[in-house]
GROMACS .gro file of C-alpha atoms in nm:
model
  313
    1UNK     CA    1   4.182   0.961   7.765
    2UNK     CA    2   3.880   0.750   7.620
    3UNK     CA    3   3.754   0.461   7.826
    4UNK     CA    4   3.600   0.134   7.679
    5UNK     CA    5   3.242   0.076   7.806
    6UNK     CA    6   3.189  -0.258   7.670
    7UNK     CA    7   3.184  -0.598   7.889
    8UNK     CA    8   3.509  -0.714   7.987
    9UNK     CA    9   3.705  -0.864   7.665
   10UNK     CA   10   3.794  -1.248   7.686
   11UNK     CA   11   3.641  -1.326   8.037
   12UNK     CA   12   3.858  -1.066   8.207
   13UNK     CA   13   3.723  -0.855   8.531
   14UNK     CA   14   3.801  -0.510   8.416
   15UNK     CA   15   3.826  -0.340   8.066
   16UNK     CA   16   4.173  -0.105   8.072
   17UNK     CA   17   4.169   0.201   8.020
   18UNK     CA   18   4.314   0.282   7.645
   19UNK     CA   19   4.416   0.641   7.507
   20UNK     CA   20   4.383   0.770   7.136
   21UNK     CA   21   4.572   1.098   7.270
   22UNK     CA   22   4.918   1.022   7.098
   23UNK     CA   23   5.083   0.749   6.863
   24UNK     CA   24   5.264   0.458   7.062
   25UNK     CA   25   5.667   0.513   6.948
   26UNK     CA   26   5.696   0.478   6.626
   27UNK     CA   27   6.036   0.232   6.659
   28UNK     CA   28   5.793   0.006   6.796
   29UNK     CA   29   5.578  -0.017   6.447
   30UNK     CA   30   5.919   0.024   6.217
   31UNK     CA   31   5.775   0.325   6.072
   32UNK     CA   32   6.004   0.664   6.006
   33UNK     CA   33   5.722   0.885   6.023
   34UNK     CA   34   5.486   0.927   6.305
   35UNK     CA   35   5.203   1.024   6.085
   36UNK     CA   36   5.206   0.689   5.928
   37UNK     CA   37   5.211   0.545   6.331
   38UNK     CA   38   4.844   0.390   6.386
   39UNK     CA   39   4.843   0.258   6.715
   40UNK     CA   40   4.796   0.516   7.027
   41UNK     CA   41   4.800   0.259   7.288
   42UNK     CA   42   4.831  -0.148   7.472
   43UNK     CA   43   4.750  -0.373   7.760
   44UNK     CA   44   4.827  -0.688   7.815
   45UNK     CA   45   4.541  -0.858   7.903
   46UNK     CA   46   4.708  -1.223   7.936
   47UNK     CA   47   4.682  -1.532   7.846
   48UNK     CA   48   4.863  -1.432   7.498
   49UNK     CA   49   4.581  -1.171   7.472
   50UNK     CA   50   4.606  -0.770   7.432
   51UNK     CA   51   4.398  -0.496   7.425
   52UNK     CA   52   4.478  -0.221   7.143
   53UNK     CA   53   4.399   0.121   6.998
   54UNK     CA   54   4.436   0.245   6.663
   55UNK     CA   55   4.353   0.555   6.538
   56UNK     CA   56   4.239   0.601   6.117
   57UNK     CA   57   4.260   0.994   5.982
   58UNK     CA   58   3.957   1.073   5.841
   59UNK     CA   59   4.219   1.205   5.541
   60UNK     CA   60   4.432   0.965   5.543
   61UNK     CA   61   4.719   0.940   5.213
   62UNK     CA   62   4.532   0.607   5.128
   63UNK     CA   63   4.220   0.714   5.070
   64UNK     CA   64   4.039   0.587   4.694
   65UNK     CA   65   3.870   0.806   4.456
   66UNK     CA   66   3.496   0.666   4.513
   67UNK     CA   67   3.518   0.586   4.902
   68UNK     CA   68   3.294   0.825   5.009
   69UNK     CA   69   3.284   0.848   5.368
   70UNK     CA   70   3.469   0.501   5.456
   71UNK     CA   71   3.765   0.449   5.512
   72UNK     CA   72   4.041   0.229   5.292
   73UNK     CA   73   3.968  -0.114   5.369
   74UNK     CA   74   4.378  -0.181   5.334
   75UNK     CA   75   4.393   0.026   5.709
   76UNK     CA   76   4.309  -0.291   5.834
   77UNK     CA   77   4.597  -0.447   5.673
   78UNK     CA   78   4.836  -0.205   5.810
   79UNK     CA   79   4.673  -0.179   6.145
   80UNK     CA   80   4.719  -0.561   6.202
   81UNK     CA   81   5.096  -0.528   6.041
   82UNK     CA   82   5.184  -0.272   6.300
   83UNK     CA   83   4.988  -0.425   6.552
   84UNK     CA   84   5.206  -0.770   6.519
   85UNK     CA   85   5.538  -0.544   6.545
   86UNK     CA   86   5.390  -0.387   6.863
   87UNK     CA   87   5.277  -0.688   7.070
   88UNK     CA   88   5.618  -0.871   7.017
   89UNK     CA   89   5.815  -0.592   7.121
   90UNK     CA   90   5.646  -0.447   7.396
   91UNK     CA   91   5.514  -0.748   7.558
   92UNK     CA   92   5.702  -1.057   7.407
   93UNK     CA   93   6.053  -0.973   7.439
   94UNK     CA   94   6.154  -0.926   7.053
   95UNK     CA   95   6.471  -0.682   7.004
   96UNK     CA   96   6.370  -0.344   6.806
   97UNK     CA   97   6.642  -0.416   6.593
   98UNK     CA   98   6.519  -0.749   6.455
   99UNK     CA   99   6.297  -0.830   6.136
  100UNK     CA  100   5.981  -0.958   6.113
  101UNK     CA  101   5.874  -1.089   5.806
  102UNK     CA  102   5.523  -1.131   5.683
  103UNK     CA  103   5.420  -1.494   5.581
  104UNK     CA  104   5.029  -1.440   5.591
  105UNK     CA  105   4.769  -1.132   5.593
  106UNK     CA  106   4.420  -1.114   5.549
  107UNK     CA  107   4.109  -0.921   5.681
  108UNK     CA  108   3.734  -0.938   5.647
  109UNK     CA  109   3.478  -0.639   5.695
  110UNK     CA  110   3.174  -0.575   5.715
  111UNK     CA  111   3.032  -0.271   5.471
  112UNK     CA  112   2.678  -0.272   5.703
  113UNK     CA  113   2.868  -0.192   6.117
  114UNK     CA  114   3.195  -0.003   5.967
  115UNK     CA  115   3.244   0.320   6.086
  116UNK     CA  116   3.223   0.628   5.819
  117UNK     CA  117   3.454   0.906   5.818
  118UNK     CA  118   3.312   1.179   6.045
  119UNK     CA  119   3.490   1.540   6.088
  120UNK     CA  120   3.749   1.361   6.305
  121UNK     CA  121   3.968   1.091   6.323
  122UNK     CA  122   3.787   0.723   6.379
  123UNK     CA  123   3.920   0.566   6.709
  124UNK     CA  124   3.925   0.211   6.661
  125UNK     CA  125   3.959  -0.056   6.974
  126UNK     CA  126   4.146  -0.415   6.851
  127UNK     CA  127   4.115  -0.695   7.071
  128UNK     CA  128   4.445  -0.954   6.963
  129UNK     CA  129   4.520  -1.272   7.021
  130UNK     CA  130   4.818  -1.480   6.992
  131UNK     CA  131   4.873  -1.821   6.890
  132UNK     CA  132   5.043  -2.058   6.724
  133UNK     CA  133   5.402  -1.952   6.895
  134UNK     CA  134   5.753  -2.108   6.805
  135UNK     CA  135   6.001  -2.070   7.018
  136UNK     CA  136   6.349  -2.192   6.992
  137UNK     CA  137   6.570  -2.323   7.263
  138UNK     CA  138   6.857  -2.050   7.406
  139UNK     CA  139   6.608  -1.731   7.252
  140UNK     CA  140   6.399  -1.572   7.524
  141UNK     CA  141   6.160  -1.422   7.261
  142UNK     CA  142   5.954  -1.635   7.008
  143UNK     CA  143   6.085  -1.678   6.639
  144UNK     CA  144   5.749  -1.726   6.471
  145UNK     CA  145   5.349  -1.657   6.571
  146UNK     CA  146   5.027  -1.590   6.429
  147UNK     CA  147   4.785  -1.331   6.521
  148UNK     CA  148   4.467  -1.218   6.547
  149UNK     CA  149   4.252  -0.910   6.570
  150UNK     CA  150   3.864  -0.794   6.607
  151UNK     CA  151   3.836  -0.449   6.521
  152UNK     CA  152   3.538  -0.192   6.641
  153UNK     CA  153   3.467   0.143   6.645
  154UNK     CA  154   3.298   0.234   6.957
  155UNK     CA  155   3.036  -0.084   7.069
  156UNK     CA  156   2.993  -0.199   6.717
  157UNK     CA  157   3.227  -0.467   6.590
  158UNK     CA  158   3.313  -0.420   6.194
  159UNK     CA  159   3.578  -0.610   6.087
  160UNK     CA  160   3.871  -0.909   6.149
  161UNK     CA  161   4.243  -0.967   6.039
  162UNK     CA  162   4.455  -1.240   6.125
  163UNK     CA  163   4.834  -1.286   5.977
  164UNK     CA  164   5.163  -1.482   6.059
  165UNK     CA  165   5.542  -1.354   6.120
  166UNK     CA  166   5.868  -1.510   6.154
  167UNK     CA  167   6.099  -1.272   6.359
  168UNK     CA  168   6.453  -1.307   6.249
  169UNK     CA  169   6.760  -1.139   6.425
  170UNK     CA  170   6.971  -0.898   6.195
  171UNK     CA  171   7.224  -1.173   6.188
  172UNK     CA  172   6.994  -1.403   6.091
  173UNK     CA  173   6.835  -1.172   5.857
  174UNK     CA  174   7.201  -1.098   5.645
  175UNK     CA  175   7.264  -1.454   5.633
  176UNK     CA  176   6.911  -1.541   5.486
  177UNK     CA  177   6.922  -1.219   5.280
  178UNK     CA  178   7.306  -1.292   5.137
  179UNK     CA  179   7.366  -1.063   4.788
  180UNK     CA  180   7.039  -0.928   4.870
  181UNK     CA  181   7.087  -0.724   5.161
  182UNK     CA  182   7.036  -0.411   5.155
  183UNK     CA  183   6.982  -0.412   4.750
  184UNK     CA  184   6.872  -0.121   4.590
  185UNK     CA  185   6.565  -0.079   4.296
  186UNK     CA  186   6.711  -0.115   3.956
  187UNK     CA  187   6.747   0.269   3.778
  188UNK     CA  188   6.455   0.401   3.644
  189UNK     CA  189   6.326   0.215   3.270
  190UNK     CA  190   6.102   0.317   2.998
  191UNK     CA  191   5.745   0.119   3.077
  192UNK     CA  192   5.409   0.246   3.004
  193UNK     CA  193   5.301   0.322   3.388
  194UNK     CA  194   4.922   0.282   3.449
  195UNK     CA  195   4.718   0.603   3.503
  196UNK     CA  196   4.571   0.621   3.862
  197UNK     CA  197   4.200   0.616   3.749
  198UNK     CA  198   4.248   0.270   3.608
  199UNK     CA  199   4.350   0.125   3.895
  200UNK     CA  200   4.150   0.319   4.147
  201UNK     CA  201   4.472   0.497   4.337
  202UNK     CA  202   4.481   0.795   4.462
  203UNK     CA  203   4.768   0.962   4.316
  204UNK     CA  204   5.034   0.857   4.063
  205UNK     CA  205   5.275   0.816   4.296
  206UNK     CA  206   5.017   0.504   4.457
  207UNK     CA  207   5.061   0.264   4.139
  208UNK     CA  208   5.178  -0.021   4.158
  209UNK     CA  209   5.180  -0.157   3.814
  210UNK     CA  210   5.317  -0.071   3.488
  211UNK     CA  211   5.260  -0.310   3.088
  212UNK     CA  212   5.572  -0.395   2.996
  213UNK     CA  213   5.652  -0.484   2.617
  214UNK     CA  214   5.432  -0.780   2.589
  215UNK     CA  215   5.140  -0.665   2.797
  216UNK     CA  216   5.199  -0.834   3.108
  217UNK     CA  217   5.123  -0.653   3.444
  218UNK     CA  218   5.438  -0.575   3.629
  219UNK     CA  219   5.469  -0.498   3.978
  220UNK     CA  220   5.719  -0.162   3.973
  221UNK     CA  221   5.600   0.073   4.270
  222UNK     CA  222   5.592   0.432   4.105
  223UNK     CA  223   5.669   0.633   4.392
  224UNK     CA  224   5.985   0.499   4.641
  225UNK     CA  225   5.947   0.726   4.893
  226UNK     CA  226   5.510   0.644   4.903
  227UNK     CA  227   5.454   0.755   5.253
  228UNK     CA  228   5.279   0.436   5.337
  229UNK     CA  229   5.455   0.204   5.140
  230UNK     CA  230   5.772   0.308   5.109
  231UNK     CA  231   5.807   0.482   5.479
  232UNK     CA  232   6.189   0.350   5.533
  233UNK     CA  233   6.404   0.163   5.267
  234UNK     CA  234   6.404  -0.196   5.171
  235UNK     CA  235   6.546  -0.444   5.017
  236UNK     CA  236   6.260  -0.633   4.879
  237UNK     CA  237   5.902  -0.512   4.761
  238UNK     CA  238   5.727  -0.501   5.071
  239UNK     CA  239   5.455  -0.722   5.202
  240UNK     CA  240   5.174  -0.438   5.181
  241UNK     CA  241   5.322  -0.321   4.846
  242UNK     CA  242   5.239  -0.666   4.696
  243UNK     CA  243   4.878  -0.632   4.837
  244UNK     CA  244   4.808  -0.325   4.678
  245UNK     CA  245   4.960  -0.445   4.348
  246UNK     CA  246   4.739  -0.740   4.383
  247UNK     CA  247   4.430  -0.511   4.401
  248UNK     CA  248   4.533  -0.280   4.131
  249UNK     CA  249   4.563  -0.608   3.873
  250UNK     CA  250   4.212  -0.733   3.971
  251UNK     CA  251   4.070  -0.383   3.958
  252UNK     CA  252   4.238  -0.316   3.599
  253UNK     CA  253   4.118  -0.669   3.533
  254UNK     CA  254   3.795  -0.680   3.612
  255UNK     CA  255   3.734  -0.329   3.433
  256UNK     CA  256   3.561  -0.237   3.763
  257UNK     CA  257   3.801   0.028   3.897
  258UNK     CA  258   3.543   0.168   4.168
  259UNK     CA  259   3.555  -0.195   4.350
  260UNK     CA  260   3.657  -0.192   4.666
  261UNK     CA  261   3.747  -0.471   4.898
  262UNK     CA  262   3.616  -0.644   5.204
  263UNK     CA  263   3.829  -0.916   5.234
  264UNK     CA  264   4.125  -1.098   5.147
  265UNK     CA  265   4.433  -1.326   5.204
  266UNK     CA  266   4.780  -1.319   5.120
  267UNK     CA  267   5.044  -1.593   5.173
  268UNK     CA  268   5.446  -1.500   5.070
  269UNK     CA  269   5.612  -1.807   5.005
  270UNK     CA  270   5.985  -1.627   4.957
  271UNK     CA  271   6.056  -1.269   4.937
  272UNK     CA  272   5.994  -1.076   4.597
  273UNK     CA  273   6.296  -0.881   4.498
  274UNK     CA  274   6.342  -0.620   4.331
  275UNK     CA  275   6.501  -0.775   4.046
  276UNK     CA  276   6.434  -0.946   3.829
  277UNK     CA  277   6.111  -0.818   3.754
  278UNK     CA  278   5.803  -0.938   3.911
  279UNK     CA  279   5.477  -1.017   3.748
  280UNK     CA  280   5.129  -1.047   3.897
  281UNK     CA  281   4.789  -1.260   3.736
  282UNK     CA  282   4.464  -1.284   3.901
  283UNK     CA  283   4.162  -1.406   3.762
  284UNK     CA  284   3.791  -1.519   3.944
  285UNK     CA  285   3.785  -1.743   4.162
  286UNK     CA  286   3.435  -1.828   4.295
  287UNK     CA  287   3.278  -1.558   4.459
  288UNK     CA  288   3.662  -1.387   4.434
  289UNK     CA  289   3.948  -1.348   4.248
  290UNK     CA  290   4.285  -1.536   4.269
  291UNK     CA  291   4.646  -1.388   4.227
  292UNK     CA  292   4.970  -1.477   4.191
  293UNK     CA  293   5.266  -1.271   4.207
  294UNK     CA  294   5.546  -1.446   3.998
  295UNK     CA  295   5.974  -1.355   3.980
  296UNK     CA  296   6.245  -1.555   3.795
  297UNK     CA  297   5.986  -1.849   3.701
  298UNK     CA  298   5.874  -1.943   4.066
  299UNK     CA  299   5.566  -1.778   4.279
  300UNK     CA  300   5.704  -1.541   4.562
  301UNK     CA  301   5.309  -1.463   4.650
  302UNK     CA  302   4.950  -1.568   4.588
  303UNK     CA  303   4.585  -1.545   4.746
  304UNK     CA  304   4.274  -1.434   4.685
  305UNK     CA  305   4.071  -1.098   4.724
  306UNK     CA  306   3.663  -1.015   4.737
  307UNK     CA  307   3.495  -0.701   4.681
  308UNK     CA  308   3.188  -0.538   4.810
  309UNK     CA  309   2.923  -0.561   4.570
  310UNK     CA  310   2.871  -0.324   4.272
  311UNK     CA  311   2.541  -0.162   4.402
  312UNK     CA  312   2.750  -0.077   4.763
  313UNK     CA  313   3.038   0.010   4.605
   0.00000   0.00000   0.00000
């Protein structure tokens, strides 16, 4: 057991005690595999405030070619996905059987206070927050919330994320789904897949992207069974998946493959189905660059992404 020695978080007397020992269940973060769990521990701290730990493997299947010693910035990503699964089921009251689906993600880090990848594992305390809650009348657990987290590793603060959920029940879920439940990815086709180097991935099985005939960037996950991505079956391309496509196509883009992020935003409008196929366009937007995931002729996806720059990279 590892205790926190910073001052009490959010006003509160006394700083709980949080483990990095074992993984939390891994029902609790919808993930199949408990290597893929990130979260070790939780306290409620109240006042719609918790007290987390996450822990980041120093060899982690996400790692980039180029990284170094740091970490993949998209841990933070997944760390605040799993950590919004957690909170509601542990300590709001949400059944383990219902669906929560991602409306917003985004993070911010800083490349000067992260932690580096020692000969362990990187124990990282999140302190959450949430806000924004919709509740409906007759449902003892809220249906939609927003929330927050500040991420260090030890006493020094490195990073943010912040993202919204709407928590359906399965019956909900079928009914909003219809034909699309529990759909399957189309059979295999005959695209020109993009080699991992050009895309900065760290395997083939990690691309997201493929040219089809006329060029155009696809979004066609090469690897179903991706033990991040793809850790349990679904019947849509996953919120995360469409992140990581969204990086690939501004990597390829931008002809920098060695960029790497610290920050971005992602807002799902509907969900992006499997078929037909979806497309995804970025270009720069100020000190960014934009993207747009598009299916059928409407958006299901867009936001924005910045990198660290070059000289850091």
């Amino acid at each position: 057991m590892k205790e926190s020695t910073e001052s009490p978080p959010f006003g509160g007397a006394t700083v709980p005690t949080l483990s990095w020992e074992r993984s939390v269940p891994r029902n609790l973060v919808h993930r199949k595999s408990v290597a893929e769990v990130l979260l070790t521990d939780g306290h409620a701290l109240g006042e719609d405030r918790y007290l987390l730990a996450a822990q980041w493997s120093r060899s982690h299947t996400t790692f980039r070619p180029g990284s170094g010693d740091r970490h993949d910035p998209l841990l933070i990503a997944e760390t605040l996905r799993q950590s919004c699964l957690y909170v509601t089921q542990r300590f709001l009251g949400v059944p383990r059987r219902s669906k929560a689906v991602i409306k917003t993600i985004g993070f911010r880090l800083d490349p000067a206070t992260e932690p580096v990848v020692g000969y362990g594992a990187t124990d990282v305390t999140c302190r959450a927050r949430v806000y924004d809650v919709r509740r409906t009348k007759g449902l003892a657990w809220p249906v939609a919330l927003s929330l927050s987290l500040e991420l260090s590793a030890g006493e020094t603060e490195f990073g943010s994320a912040e993202g919204r959920a709407r928590i359906l029940t399965e019956d909900e879920y079928a009914r909003l789904r219809g034909t699309r439940a529990d759909a399957l990815p189309p059979p295999g086709e005959d695209i020109h897949r993009l080699p991992p180097t050009a895309v900065s991935a760290s395997a083939p099985g990690g691309v997201m992207l493929a040219r089809d005939g006329t060029g155009s960037l696809r979004v066609t996950p090469a690897d179903l069974r991706h033990p991040l991505f793809f850790d349990h079956p679904s019947d849509h391309i996953p919120g995360m998946a469409l992140l990581e496509a969204a990086r690939q196509a501004v990597c390829l883009t931008s002809g920098n493959p060695s960029a790497r992020l610290t920050a971005c935003r992602m807002t799902a409008s509907r969900f992006t189905d499997w078929d037909p196929p979806a497309y995804v366009t970025c270009e720069p937007a100020g000190e960014g660059w934009g993207f747009r995931v598009t299916q059928g002729g409407g958006v299901t996806a867009e936001g924005g992404l910045w990198w660290e720059p070059a000289s850091n990279a």
